[in-house]
Coordinates of C-alpha atoms in Angstrom, one line a residue:
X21 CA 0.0 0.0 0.0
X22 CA 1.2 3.3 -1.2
X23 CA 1.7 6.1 1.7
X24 CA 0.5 9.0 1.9
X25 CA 3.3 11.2 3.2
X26 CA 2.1 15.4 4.1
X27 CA 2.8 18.1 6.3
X28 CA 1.7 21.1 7.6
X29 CA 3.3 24.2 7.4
X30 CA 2.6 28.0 8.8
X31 CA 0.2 29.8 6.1
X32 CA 0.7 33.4 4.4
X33 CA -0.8 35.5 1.7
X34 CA 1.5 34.4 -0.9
X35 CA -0.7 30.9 -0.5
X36 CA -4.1 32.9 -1.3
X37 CA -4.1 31.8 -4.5
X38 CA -3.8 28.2 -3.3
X39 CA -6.6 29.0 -0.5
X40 CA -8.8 30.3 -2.8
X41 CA -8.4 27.4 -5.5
X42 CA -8.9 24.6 -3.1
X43 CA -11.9 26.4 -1.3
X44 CA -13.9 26.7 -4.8
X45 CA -12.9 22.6 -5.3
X46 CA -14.4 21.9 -1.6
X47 CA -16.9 24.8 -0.8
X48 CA -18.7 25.1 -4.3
X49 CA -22.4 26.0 -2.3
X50 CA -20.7 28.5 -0.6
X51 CA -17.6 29.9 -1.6
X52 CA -15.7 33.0 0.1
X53 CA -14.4 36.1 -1.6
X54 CA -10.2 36.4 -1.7
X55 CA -10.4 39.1 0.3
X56 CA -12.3 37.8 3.0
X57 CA -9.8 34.4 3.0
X58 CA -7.0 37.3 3.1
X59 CA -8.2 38.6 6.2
X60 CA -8.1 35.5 8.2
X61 CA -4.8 35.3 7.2
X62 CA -3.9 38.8 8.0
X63 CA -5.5 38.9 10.8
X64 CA -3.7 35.7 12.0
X65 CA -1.0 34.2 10.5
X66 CA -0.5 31.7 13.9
X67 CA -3.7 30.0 13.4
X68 CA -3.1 29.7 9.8
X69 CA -1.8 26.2 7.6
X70 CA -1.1 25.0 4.6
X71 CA -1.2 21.2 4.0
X72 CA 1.4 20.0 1.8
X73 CA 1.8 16.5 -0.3
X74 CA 4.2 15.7 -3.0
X75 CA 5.1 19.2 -3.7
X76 CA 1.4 20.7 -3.6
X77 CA -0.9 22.4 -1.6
X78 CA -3.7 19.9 -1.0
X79 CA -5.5 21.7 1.9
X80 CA -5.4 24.3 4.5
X81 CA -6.9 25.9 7.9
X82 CA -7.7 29.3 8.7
X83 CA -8.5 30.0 12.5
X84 CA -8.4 32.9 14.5
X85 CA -9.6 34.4 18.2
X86 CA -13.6 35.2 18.0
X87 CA -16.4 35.4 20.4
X88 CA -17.6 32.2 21.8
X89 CA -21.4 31.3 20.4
X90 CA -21.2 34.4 18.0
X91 CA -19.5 32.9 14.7
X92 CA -18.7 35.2 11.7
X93 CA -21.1 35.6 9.4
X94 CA -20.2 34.2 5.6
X95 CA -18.0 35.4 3.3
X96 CA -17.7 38.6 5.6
X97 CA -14.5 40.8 6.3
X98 CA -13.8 41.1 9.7
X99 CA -11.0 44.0 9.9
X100 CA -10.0 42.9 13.3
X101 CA -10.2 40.8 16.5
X102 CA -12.5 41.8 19.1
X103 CA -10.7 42.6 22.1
X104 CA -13.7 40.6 23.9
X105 CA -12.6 37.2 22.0
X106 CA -12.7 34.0 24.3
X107 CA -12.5 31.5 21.5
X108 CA -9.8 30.0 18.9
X109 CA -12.5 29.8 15.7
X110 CA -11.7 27.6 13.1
X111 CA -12.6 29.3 10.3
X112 CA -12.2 26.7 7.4
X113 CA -10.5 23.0 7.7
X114 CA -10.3 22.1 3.6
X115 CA -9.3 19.1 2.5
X116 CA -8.6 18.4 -1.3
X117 CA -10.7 15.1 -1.6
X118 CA -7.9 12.8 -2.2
X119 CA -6.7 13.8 1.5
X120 CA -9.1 12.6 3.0
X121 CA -9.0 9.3 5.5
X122 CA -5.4 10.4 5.3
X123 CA -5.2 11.6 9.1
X124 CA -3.9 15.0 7.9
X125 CA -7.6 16.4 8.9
X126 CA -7.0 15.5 12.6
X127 CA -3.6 16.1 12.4
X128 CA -3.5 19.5 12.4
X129 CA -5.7 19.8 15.6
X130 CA -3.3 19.7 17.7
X131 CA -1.5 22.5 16.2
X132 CA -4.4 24.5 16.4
X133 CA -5.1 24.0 20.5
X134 CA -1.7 24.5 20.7
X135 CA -1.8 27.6 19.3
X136 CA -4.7 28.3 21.1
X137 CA -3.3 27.8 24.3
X138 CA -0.4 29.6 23.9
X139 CA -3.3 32.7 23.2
X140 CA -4.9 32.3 26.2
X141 CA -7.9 30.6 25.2
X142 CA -9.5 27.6 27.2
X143 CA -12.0 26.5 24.2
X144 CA -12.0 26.2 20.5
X145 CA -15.0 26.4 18.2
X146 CA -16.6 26.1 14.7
X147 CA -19.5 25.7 12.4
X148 CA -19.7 21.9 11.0
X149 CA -20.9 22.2 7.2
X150 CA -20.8 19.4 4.5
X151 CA -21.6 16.7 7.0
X152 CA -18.5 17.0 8.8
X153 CA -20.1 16.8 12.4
X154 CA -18.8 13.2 13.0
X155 CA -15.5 14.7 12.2
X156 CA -15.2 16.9 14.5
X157 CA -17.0 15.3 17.0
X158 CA -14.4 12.5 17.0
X159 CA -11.9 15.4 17.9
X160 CA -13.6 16.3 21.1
X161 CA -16.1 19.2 19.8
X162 CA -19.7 19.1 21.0
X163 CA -22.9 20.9 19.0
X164 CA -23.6 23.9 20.8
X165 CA -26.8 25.1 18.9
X166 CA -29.7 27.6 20.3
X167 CA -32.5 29.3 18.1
X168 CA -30.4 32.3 17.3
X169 CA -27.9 30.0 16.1
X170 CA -30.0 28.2 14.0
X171 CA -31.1 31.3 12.4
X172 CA -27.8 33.2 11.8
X173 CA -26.2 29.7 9.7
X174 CA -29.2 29.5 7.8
X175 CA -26.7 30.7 4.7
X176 CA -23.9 28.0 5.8
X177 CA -26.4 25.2 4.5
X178 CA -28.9 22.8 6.1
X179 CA -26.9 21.0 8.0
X180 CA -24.6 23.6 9.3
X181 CA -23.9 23.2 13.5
X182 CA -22.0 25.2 15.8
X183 CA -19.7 23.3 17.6
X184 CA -17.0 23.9 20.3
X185 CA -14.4 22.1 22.5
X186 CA -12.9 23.2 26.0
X187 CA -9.2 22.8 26.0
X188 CA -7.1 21.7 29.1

C-alpha cells in the first residue's frame, strides 16, 4: 500500500491563490471572496496552515480568536479581532478530496489547541458544514446550537452546526 506522506506548514498570503483554489474545489455552495480568506490570514498568520503533499498544496486551515457562540457571518470581512474574543474559531478545515482518511484532517488539531493555548484561550469552536459533524465530534467538539444559532447559519447550509471544545 502506497503512503501517503504530508505536512503542515505555517500559512501566508502568498498561499491565497492556493486557499482560494482549493476552497472553490471543496466549498462550491458556498464559496468565500479572496479578500475575506486574506483577512483571516492577515488577521492571524499563527492560526493559519497550509497542508502540503508531493510538492502541492492539498488543503489548509484558517483559524483565529472570536467570540464564543457568536461565529462570523459568511463570506464577511472582519478587519479585526474583538478585544472581547474567548474563542480559537476555526474558520475553514479544507481538504482536497484525495486527502481525505489520510489523518492529515485531525492532524492539524493539535496544532491549532496549541496555538490556542499559547493565546490564552480555554475552548476552541466552529460551524460543521458538509456533514463533517462526526469529524469533529471524533476530535472532542460538541454541538452547541440555540434558536439564534439556527437562524444566523441559515446561509452556511442545512446542516450547518456550531460546535465547540474546552481545552485543558
Amino acid at each position: 500500500m502506497n503512503e501517503m506522506t504530508f505536512r503542515w506548514r505555517e500559512a501566508s498570503l502568498p498561499d491565497l491563490a492556493s486557499v482560494s483554489e482549493i476552497q472553490l474545489a471543496v466549498h462550491q455552495a458556498f464559496p468565500e471572496d479572496d479578500a475575506v480568506l486574506a483577512d483571516r490570514i492577515a488577521l492571524s498568520p499563527a492560526g493559519c496552515f497550509m497542508l502540503d503533499s508531493k510538492g502541492l498544496s492539498r488543503g489548509y486551515v484558517l483559524s483565529h480568536p472570536w467570540l464564543r457562540g457568536a461565529p462570523p457571518s459568511l463570506n464577511s470581512l472582519l478587519g479585526e479581532i474583538p478585544e472581547a474574543a474567548d474563542t480559537w474559531y476555526i474558520h475553514d478545515l479544507a481538504l482536497l478530496p484525495e486527502m481525505r482518511g489520510s489523518g492529515a484532517g485531525g492532524g492539524v488539531l493539535p496544532m491549532l489547541a496549541d496555538v490556542a493555548r499559547t493565546e490564552g484561550f480555554r475552548s476552541m469552536s466552529l460551524v460543521s458544514v458538509n456533514g463533517s459533524r462526526r469529524f469533529w465530534e471524533r476530535q472532542g467538539f460538541e454541538v452547541r446550537m440555540d434558536e439564534r444559532l439556527v437562524q444566523k447559519l441559515s446561509s452556511y447550509g442545512d446542516d450547518a452546526l456550531y460546535m465547540e471544545r474546552h481545552l485543558v
